[in-house]
CSV table of C-alpha atoms in Angstrom, one decimal:
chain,number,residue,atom,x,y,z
X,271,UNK,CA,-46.6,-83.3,50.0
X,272,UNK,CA,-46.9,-86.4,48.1
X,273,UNK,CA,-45.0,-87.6,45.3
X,274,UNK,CA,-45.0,-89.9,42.4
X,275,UNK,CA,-42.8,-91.3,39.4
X,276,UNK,CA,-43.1,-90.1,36.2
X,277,UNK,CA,-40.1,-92.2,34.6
X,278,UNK,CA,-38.6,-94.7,36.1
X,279,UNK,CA,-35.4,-97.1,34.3
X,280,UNK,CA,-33.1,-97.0,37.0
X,281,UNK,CA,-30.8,-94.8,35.2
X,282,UNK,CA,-28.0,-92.8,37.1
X,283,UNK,CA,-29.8,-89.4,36.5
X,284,UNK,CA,-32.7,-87.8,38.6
X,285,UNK,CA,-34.7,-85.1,37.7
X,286,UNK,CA,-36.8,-84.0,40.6
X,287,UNK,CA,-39.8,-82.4,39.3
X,288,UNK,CA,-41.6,-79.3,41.6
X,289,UNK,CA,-45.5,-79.4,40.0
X,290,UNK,CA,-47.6,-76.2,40.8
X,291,UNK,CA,-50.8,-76.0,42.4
X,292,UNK,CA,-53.7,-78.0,41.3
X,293,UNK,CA,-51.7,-80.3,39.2
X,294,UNK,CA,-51.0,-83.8,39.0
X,295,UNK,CA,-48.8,-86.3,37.0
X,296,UNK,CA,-51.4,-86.4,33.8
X,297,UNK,CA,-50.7,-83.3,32.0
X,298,UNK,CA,-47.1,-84.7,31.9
X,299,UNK,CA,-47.8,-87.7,30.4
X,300,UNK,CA,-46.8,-86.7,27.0
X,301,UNK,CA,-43.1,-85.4,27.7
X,302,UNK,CA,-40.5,-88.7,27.5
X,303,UNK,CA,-37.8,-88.6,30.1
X,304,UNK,CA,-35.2,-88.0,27.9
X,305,UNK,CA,-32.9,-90.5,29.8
X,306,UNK,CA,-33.7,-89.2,32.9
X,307,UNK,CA,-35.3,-91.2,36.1
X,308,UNK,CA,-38.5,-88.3,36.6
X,309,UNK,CA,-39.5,-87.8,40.1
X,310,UNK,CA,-42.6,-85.7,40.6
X,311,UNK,CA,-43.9,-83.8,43.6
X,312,UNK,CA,-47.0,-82.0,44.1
X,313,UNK,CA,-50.0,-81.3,46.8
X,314,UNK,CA,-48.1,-78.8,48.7
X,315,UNK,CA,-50.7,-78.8,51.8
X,316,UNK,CA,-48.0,-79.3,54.2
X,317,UNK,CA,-44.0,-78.3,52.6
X,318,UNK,CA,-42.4,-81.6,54.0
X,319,UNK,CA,-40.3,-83.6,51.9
X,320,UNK,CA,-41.2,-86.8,51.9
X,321,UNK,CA,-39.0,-89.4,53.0
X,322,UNK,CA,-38.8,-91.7,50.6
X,323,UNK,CA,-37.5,-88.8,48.0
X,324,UNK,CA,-35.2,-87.6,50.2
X,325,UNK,CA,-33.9,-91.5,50.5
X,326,UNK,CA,-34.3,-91.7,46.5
X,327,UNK,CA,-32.0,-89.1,45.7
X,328,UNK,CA,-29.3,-90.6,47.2
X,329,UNK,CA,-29.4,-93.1,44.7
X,330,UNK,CA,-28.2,-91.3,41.9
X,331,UNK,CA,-24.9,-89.6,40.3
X,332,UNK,CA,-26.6,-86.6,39.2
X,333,UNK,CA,-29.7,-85.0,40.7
X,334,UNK,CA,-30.9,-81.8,39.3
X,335,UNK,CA,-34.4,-79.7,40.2
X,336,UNK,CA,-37.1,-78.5,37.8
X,337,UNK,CA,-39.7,-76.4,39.5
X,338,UNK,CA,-42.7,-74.9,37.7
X,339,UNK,CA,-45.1,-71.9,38.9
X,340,UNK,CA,-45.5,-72.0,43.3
X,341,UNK,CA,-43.4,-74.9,42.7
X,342,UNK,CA,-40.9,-72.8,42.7
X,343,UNK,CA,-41.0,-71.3,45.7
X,344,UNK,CA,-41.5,-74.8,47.5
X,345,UNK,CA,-38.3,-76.2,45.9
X,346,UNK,CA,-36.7,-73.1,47.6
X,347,UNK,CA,-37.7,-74.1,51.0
X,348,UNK,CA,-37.8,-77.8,51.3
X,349,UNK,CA,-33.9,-78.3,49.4
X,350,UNK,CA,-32.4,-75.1,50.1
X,351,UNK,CA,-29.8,-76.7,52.6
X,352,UNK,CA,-28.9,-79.3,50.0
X,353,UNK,CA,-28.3,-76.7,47.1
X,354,UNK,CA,-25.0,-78.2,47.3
X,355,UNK,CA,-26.0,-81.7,46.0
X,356,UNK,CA,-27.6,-80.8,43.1
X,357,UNK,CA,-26.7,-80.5,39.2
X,358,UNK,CA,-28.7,-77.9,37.9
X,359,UNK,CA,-31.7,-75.9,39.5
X,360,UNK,CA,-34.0,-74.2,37.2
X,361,UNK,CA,-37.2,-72.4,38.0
X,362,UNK,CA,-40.3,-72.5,35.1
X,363,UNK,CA,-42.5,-69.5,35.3
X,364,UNK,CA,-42.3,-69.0,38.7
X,365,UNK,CA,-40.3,-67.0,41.3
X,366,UNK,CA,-39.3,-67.1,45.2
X,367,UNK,CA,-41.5,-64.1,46.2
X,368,UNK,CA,-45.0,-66.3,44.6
X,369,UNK,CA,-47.3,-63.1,45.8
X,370,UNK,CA,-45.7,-59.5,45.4
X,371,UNK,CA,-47.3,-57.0,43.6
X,372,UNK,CA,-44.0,-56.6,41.9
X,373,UNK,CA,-42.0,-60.0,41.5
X,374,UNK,CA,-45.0,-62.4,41.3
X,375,UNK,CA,-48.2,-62.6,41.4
X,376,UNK,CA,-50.2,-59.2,43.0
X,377,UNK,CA,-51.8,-60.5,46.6
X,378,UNK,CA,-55.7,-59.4,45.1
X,379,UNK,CA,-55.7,-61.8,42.4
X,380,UNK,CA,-54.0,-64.5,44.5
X,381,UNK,CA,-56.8,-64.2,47.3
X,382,UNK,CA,-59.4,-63.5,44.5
X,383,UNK,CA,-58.9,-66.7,42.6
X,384,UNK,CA,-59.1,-68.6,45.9
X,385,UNK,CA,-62.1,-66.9,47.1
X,386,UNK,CA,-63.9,-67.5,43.9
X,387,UNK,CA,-62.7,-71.0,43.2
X,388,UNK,CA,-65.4,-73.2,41.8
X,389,UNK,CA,-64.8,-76.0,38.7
X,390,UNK,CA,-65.7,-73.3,36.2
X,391,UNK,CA,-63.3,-70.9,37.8
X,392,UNK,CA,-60.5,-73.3,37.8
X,393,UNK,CA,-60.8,-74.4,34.0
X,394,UNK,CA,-60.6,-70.4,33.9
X,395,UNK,CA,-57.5,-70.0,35.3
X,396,UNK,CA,-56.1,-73.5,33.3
X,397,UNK,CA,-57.1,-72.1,30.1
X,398,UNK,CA,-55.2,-68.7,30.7
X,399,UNK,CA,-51.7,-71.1,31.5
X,400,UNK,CA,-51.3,-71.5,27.7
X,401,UNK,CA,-51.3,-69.2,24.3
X,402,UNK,CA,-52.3,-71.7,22.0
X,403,UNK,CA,-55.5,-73.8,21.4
X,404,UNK,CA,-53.3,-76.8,20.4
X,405,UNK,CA,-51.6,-76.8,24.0
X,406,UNK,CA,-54.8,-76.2,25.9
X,407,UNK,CA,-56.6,-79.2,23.3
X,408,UNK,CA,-53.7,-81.1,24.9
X,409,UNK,CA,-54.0,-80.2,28.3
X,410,UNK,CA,-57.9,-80.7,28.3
X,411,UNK,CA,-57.4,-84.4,27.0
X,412,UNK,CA,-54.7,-85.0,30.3
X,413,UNK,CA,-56.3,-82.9,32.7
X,414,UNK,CA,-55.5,-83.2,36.5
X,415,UNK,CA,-57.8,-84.9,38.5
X,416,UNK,CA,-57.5,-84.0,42.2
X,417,UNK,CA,-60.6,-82.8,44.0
X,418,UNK,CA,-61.5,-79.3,44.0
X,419,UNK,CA,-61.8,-79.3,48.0
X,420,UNK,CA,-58.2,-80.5,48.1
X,421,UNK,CA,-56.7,-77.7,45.5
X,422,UNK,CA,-58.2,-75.1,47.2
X,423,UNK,CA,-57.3,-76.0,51.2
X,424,UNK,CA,-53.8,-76.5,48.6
X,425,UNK,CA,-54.3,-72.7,47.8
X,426,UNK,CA,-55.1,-71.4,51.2
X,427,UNK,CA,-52.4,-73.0,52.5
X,428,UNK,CA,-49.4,-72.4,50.4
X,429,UNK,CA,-51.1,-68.2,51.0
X,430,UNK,CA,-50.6,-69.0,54.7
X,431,UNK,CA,-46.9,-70.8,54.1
X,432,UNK,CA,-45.5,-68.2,52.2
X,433,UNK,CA,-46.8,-65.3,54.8
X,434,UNK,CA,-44.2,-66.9,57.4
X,435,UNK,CA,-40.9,-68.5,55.8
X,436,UNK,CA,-38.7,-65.8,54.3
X,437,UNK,CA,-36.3,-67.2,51.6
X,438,UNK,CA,-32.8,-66.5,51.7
X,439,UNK,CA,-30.2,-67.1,49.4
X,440,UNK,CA,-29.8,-68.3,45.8
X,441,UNK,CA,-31.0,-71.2,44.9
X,442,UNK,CA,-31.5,-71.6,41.1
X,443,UNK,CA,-29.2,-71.5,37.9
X,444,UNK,CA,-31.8,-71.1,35.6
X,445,UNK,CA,-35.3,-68.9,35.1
X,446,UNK,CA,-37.3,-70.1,31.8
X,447,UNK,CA,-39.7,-67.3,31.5
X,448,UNK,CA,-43.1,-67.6,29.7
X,449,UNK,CA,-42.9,-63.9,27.5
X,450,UNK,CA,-47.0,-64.3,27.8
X,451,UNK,CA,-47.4,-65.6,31.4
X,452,UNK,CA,-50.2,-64.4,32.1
X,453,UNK,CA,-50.0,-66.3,35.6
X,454,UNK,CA,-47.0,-65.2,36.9
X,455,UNK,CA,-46.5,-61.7,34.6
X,456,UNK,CA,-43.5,-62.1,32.8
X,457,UNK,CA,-42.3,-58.4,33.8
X,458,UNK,CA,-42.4,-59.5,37.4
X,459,UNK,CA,-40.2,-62.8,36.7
X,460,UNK,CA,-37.6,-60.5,35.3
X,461,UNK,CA,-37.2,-58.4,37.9
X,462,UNK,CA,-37.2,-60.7,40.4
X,463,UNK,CA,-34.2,-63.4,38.4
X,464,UNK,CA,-32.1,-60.0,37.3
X,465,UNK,CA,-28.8,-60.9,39.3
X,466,UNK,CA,-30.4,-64.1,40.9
X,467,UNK,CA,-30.0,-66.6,37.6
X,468,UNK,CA,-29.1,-66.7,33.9
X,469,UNK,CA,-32.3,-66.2,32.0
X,470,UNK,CA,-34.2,-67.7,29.1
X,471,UNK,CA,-37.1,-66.6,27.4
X,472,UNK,CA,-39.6,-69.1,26.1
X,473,UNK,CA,-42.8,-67.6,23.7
X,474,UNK,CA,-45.1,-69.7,25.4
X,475,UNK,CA,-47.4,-68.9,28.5
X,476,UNK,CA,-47.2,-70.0,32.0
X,477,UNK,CA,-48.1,-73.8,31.0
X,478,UNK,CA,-44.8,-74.2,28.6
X,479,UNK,CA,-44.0,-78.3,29.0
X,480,UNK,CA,-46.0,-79.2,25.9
X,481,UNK,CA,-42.9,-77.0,23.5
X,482,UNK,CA,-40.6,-79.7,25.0
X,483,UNK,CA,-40.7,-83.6,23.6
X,484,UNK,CA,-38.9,-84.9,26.7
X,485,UNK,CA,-37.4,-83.8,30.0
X,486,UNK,CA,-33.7,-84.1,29.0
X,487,UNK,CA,-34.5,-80.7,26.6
X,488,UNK,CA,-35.4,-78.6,29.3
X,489,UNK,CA,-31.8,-79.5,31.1
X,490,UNK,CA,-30.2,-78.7,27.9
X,491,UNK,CA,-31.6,-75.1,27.9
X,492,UNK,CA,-29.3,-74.8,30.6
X,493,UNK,CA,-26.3,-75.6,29.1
């Protein structure tokens, strides 16, 4: 796993900021932090939490967890014993069962996008995150840049992880649901977050950061 800052001021308040697969920091360029110190992981190859976050969280008054898409699933596992620490948890178009026919994505389209994963196949799959041209215009101009070797050994991997660590417990306050995911179905979210966290619906696909002008309006959703 490897990490990097997205905001830092040295305020009092951490957001710690779960990416999904294939992503880096520039998509996120454009969202202001709202007040918030921004601490981004991503690259989920191996699920250990770095040190140096670990040490950086216990820095701050308040701590709270964004996770977006598989993101989601890896929050879960690598802060699950320190639940207790943080603010507010909220999951973004993702869920803690990543590939189920029924509460995220079906295992055939999760084995078929890795086994067909070229360049063309991935801006695929990035173009069907959002439901507006204006968001995908704004992705396109802050696109990741991570090799595709190392997004798909990501892919293969996190299949392999999630095959052998079973979640237990709750973990998250919050689900923000994308009503046209067409990533992570938005049918599938609700059935899995029904008795597991309060839910929001956003009308925005699986992509939905660009609707927010900084970080600190996502937290207030919450509220």
């Amino acid at each position: 796993m490897k990490y990097t800052w997205l905001h830092k001021n040295y305020v009092e308040r951490l957001i710690l900021f779960f990416n999904g697969w294939s992503c880096d920091e520039q998509p996120f360029r454009t969202i202001g932090d709202g007040g918030n110190d921004v601490l981004m992981v991503y690259d989920y190859r191996d699920l250990a939490l770095p040190n140096q976050v670990i040490e950086a969280m216990e820095q701050y008054q308040s701590v709270s967890v964004v996770a977006w898409s598989f993101g989601v699933w890896v929050a879960q596992v690598a802060l699950g014993s320190l639940k207790y620490k943080l603010e507010r948890t909220i999951a973004v178009n993702g869920t803690g069962a990543p590939v189920d026919k029924a509460l995220g994505i079906p295992a055939p389209i999760a084995m078929g996008t890795l086994s067909g994963l070229n360049d063309r196949n991935l801006q695929k799959f990035q173009r069907r995150m959002f439901c507006t041209k204006e968001h995908w215009a704004l992705f396109r101009a802050n696109q990741p840049v991570r090799p595709l070797d190392e997004v798909k050994d990501e892919l293969f991997l996190l299949l392999q992880h999630v095959k052998v660590q079973n979640l237990t417990g709750d973990f998250y306050d919050t689900a923000l649901i994308g009503s046209c995911d067409l990533i992570f179905p938005a049918a599938n979210q609700h059935r899995y977050w029904k008795d597991r966290a309060a839910i929001i619906e956003l009308e925005q696909g699986h992509f939905c950061f660009y609707e927010f002008e900084s970080w600190e309006q996502i937290i207030h959703l919450t509220t």
